[in-house]
PDB file of C-alpha atoms in Angstrom:
ATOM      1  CA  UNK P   1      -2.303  25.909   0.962  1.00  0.00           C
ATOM      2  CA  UNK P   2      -2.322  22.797   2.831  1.00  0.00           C
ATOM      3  CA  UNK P   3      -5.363  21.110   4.721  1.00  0.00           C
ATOM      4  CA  UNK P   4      -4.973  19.106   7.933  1.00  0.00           C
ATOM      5  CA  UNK P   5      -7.325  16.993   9.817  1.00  0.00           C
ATOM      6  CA  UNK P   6      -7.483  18.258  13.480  1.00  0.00           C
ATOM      7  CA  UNK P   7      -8.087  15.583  16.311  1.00  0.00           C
ATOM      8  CA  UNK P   8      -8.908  15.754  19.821  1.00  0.00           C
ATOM      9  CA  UNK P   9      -6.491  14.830  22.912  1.00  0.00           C
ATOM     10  CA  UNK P  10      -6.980  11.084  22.512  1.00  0.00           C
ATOM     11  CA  UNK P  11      -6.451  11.139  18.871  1.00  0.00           C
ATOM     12  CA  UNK P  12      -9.709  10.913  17.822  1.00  0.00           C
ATOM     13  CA  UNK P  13     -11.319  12.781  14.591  1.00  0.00           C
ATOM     14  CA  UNK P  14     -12.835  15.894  15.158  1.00  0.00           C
ATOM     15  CA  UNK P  15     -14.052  16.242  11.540  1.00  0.00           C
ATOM     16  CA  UNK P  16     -12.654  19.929  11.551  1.00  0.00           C
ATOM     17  CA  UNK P  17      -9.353  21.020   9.292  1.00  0.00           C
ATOM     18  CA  UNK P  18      -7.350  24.007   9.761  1.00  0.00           C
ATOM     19  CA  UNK P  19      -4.609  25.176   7.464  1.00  0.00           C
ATOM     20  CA  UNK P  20      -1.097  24.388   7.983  1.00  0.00           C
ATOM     21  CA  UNK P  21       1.066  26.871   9.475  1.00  0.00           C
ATOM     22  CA  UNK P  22      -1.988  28.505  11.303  1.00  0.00           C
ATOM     23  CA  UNK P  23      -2.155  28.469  15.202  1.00  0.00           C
ATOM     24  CA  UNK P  24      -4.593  25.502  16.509  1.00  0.00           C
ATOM     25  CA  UNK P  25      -7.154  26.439  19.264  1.00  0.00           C
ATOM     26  CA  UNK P  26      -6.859  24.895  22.274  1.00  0.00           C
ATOM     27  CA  UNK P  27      -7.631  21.492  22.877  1.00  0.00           C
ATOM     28  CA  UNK P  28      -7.203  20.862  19.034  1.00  0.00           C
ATOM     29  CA  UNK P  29      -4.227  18.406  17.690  1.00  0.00           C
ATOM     30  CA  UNK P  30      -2.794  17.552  14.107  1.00  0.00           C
ATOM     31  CA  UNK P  31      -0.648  14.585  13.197  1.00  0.00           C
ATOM     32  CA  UNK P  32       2.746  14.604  11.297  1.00  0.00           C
ATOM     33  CA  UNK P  33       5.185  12.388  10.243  1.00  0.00           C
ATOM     34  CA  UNK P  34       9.228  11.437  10.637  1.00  0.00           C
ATOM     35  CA  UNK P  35      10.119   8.446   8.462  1.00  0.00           C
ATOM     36  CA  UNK P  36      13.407   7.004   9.140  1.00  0.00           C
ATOM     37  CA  UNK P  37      14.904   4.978   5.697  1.00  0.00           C
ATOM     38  CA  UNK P  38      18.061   2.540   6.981  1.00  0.00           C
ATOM     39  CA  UNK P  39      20.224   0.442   4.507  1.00  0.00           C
ATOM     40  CA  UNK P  40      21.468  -3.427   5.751  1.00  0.00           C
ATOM     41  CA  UNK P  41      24.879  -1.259   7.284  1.00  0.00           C
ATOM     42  CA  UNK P  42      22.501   0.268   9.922  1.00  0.00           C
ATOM     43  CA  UNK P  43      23.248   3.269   8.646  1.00  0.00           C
ATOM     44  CA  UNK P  44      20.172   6.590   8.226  1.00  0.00           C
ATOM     45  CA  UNK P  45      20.063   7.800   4.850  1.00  0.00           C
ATOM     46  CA  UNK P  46      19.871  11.992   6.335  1.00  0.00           C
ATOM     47  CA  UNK P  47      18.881  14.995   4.417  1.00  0.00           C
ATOM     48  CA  UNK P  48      20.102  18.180   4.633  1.00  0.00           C
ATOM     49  CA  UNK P  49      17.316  20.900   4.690  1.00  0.00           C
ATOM     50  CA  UNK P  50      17.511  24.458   1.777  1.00  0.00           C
ATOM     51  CA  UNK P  51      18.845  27.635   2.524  1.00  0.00           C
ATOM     52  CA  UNK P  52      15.847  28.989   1.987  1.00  0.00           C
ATOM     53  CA  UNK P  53      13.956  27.018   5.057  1.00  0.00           C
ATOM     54  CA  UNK P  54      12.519  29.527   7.796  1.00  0.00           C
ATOM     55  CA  UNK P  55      12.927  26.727  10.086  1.00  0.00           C
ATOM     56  CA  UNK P  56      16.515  25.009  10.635  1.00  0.00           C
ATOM     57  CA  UNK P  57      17.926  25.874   7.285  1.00  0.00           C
ATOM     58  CA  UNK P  58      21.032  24.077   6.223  1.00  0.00           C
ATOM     59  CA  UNK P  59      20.868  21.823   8.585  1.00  0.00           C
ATOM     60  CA  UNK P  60      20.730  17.738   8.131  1.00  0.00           C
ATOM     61  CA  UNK P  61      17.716  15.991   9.083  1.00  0.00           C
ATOM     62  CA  UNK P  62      16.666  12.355   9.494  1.00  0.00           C
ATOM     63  CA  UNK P  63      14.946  10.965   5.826  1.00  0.00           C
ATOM     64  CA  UNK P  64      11.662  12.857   5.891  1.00  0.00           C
ATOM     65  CA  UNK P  65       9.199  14.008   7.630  1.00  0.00           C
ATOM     66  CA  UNK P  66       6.071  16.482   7.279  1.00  0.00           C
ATOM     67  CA  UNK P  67       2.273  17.238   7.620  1.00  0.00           C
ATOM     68  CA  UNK P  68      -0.304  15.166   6.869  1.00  0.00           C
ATOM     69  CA  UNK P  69      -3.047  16.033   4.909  1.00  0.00           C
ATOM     70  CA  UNK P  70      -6.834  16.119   5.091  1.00  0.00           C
ATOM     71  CA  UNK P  71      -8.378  12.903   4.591  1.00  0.00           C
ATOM     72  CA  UNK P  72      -4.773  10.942   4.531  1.00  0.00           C
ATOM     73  CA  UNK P  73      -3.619   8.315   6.679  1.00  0.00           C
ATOM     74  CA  UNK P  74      -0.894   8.803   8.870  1.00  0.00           C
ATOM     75  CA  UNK P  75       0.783   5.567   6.395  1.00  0.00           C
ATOM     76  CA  UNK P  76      -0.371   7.443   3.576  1.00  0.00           C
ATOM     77  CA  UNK P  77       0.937  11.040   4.672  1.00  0.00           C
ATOM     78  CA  UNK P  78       4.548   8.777   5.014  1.00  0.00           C
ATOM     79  CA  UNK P  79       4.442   7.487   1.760  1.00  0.00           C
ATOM     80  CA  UNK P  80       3.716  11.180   0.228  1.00  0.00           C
ATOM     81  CA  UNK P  81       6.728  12.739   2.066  1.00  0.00           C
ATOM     82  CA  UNK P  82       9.318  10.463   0.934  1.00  0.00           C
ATOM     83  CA  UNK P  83       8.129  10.328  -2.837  1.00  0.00           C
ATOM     84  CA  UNK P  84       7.768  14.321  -2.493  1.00  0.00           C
ATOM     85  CA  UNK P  85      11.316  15.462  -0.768  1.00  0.00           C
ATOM     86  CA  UNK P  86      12.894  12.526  -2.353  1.00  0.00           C
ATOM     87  CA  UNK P  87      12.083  10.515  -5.011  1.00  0.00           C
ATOM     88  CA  UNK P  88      11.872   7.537  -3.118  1.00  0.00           C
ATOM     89  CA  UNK P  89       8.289   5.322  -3.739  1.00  0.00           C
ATOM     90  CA  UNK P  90       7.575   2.460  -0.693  1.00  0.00           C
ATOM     91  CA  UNK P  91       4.530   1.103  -0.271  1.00  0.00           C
ATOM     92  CA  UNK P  92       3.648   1.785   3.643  1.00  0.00           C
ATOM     93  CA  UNK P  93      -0.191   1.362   3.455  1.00  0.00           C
ATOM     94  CA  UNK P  94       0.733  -2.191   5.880  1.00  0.00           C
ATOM     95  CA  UNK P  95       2.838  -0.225   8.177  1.00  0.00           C
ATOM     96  CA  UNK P  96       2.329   1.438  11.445  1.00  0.00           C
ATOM     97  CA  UNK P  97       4.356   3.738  12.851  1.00  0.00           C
ATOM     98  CA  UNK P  98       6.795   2.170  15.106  1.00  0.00           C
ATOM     99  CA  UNK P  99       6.043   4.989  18.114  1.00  0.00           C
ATOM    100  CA  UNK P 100       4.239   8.053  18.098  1.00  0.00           C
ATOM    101  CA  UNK P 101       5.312  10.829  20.186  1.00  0.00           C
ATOM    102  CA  UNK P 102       2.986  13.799  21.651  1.00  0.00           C
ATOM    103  CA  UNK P 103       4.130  17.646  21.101  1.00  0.00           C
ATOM    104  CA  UNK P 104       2.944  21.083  21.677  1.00  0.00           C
ATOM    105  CA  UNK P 105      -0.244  20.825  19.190  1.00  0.00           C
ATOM    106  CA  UNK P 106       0.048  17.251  17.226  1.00  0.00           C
ATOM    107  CA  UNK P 107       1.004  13.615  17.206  1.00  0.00           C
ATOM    108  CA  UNK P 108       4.171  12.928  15.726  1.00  0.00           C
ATOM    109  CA  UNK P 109       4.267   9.552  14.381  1.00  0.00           C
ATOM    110  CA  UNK P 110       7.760   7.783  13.417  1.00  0.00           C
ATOM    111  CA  UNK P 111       8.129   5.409  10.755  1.00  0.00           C
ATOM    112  CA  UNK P 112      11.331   3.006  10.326  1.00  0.00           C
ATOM    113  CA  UNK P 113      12.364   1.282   7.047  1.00  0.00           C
ATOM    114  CA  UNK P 114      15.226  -0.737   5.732  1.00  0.00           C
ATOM    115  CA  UNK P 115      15.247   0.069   2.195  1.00  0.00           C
ATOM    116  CA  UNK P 116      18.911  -0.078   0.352  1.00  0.00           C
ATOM    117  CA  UNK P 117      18.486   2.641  -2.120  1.00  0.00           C
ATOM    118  CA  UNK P 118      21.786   4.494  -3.713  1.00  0.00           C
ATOM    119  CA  UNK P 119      21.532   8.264  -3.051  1.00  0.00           C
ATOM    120  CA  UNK P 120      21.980   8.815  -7.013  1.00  0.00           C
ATOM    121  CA  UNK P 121      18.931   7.136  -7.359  1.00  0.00           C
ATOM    122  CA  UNK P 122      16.686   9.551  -5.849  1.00  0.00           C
ATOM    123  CA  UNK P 123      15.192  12.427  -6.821  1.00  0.00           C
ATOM    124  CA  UNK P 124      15.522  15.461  -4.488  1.00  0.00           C
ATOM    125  CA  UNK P 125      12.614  18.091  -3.668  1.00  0.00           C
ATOM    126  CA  UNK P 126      14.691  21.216  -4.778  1.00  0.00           C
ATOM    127  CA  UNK P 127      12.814  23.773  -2.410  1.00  0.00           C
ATOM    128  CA  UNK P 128      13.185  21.290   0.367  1.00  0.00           C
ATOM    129  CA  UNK P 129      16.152  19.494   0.213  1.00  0.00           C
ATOM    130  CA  UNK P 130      19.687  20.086  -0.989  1.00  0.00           C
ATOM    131  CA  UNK P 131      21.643  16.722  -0.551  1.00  0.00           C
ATOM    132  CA  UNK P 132      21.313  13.081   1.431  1.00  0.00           C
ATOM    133  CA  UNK P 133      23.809  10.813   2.646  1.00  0.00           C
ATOM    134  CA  UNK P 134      24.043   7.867   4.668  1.00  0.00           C
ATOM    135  CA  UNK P 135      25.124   8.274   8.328  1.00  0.00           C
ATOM    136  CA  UNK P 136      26.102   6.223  11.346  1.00  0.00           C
ATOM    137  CA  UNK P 137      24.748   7.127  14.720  1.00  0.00           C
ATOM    138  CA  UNK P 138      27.979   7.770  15.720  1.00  0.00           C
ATOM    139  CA  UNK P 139      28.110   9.972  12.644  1.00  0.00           C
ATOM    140  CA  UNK P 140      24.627  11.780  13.400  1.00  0.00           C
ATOM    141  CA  UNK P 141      25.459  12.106  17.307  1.00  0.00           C
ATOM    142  CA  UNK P 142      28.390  13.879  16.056  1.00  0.00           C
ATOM    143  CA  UNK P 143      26.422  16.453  13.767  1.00  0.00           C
ATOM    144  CA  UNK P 144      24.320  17.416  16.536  1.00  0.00           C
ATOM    145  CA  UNK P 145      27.340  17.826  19.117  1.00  0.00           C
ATOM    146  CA  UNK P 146      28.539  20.249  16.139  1.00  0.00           C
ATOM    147  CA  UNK P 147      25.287  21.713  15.692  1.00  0.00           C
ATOM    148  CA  UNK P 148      25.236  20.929  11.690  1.00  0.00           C
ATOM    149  CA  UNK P 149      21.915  18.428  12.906  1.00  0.00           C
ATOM    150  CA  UNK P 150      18.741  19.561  13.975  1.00  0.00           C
ATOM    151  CA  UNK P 151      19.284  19.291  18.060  1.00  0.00           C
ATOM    152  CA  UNK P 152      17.862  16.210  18.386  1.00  0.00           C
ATOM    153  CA  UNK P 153      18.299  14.469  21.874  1.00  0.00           C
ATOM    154  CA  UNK P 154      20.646  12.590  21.967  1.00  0.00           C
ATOM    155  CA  UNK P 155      18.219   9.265  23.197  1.00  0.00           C
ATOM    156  CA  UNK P 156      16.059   9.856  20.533  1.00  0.00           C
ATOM    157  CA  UNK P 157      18.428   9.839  17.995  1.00  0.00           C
ATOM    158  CA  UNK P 158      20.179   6.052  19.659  1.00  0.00           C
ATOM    159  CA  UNK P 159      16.360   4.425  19.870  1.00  0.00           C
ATOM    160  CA  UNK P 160      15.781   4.781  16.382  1.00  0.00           C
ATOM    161  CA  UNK P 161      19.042   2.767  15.803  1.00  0.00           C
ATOM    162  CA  UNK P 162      17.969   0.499  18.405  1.00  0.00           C
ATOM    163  CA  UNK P 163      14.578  -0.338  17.489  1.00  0.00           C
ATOM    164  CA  UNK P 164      16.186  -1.399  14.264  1.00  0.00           C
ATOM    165  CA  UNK P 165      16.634  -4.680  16.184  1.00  0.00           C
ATOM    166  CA  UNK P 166      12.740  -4.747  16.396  1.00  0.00           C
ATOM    167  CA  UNK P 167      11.590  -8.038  14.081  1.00  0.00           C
ATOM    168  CA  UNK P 168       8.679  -5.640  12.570  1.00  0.00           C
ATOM    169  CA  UNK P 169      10.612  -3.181  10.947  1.00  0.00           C
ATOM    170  CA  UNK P 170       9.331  -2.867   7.478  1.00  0.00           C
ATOM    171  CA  UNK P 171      11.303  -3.780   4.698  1.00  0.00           C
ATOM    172  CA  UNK P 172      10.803  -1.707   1.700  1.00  0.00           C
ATOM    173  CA  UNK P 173      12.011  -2.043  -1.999  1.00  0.00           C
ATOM    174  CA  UNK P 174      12.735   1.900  -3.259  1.00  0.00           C
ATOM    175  CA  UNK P 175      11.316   3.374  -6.713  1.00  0.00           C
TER     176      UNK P 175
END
């Protein structure tokens, strides 16, 4: 069972939790996370989600992503995911996400990183995730035109490329 901090409109603590996967009251938000791993070819190291997954199953998805936890950091709650659903250790406690984005009941907060890591390398979260490649955004845009990619917009999916241009895009040495 997993704990989550709940927060109020303007993003500040309400000292409650609630567990995951329960229905928030009104009024009451949770923050999770979307971290986006490029190599030096600008390309998005994607993973492609289990069978098994009530929500989008089999389809690919950008690096990682999830809930964070009680008493974790939003950097923190980054770091987990990608060592959980794949192997891959970066020290984020001296990031910040690059953009956060508001949705139904939470804060979504996106994380970019350049990090060259070989896809034999990692270590994939067998309940979560079945494979990972690398993929253009030509590549991606294409997945979710033949809906094998969670259905993304379109925009969303060419500003992550963009801000890659950004000079604060963290640089991160995997495992």
């Amino acid at each position: 069972m997993e704990i989550m901090d709940l927060y109020d409109r303007d993003r500040l603590p309400l000292h409650e939790t609630a567990v995951r996967g329960t229905t928030l009251p009104e009024g009451k938000y949770r923050v999770v996370v979307h971290i986006c791993v490029f190599n030096d070819k600008n390309e998005m190291l994607i993973q492609q989600r289990q069978s098994s997954k009530k929500v989008f199953p089999n389809l690919w998805d950008i690096t990682a992503g999830g809930q964070v936890s009680a008493g974790e950091s939003s950097a923190a709650g980054a770091e987990r995911e990608l060592a959980e659903e794949l192997g891959l250790h970066i020290d984020m406690s001296q990031m910040r996400p690059a953009f956060t984005m508001n949705f139904g009941d939470g804060f979504d907060d996106v994380y970019l990183v350049r990090c060259n890591v070989k896809e034999e390398e990692l270590s994939l979260q067998e309940e979560e995730v079945q494979a990972v490649k690398w993929a253009s955004q030509s590549a991606i845009l294409a997945m979710i035109r033949e809906r094998t990619f969670i259905r993304y917009q379109e925009h969303y999916i060419g500003l992550l490329f963009t801000m890659l241009d950004e000079e604060d895009i963290f640089t991160g040495s995997g495992n």
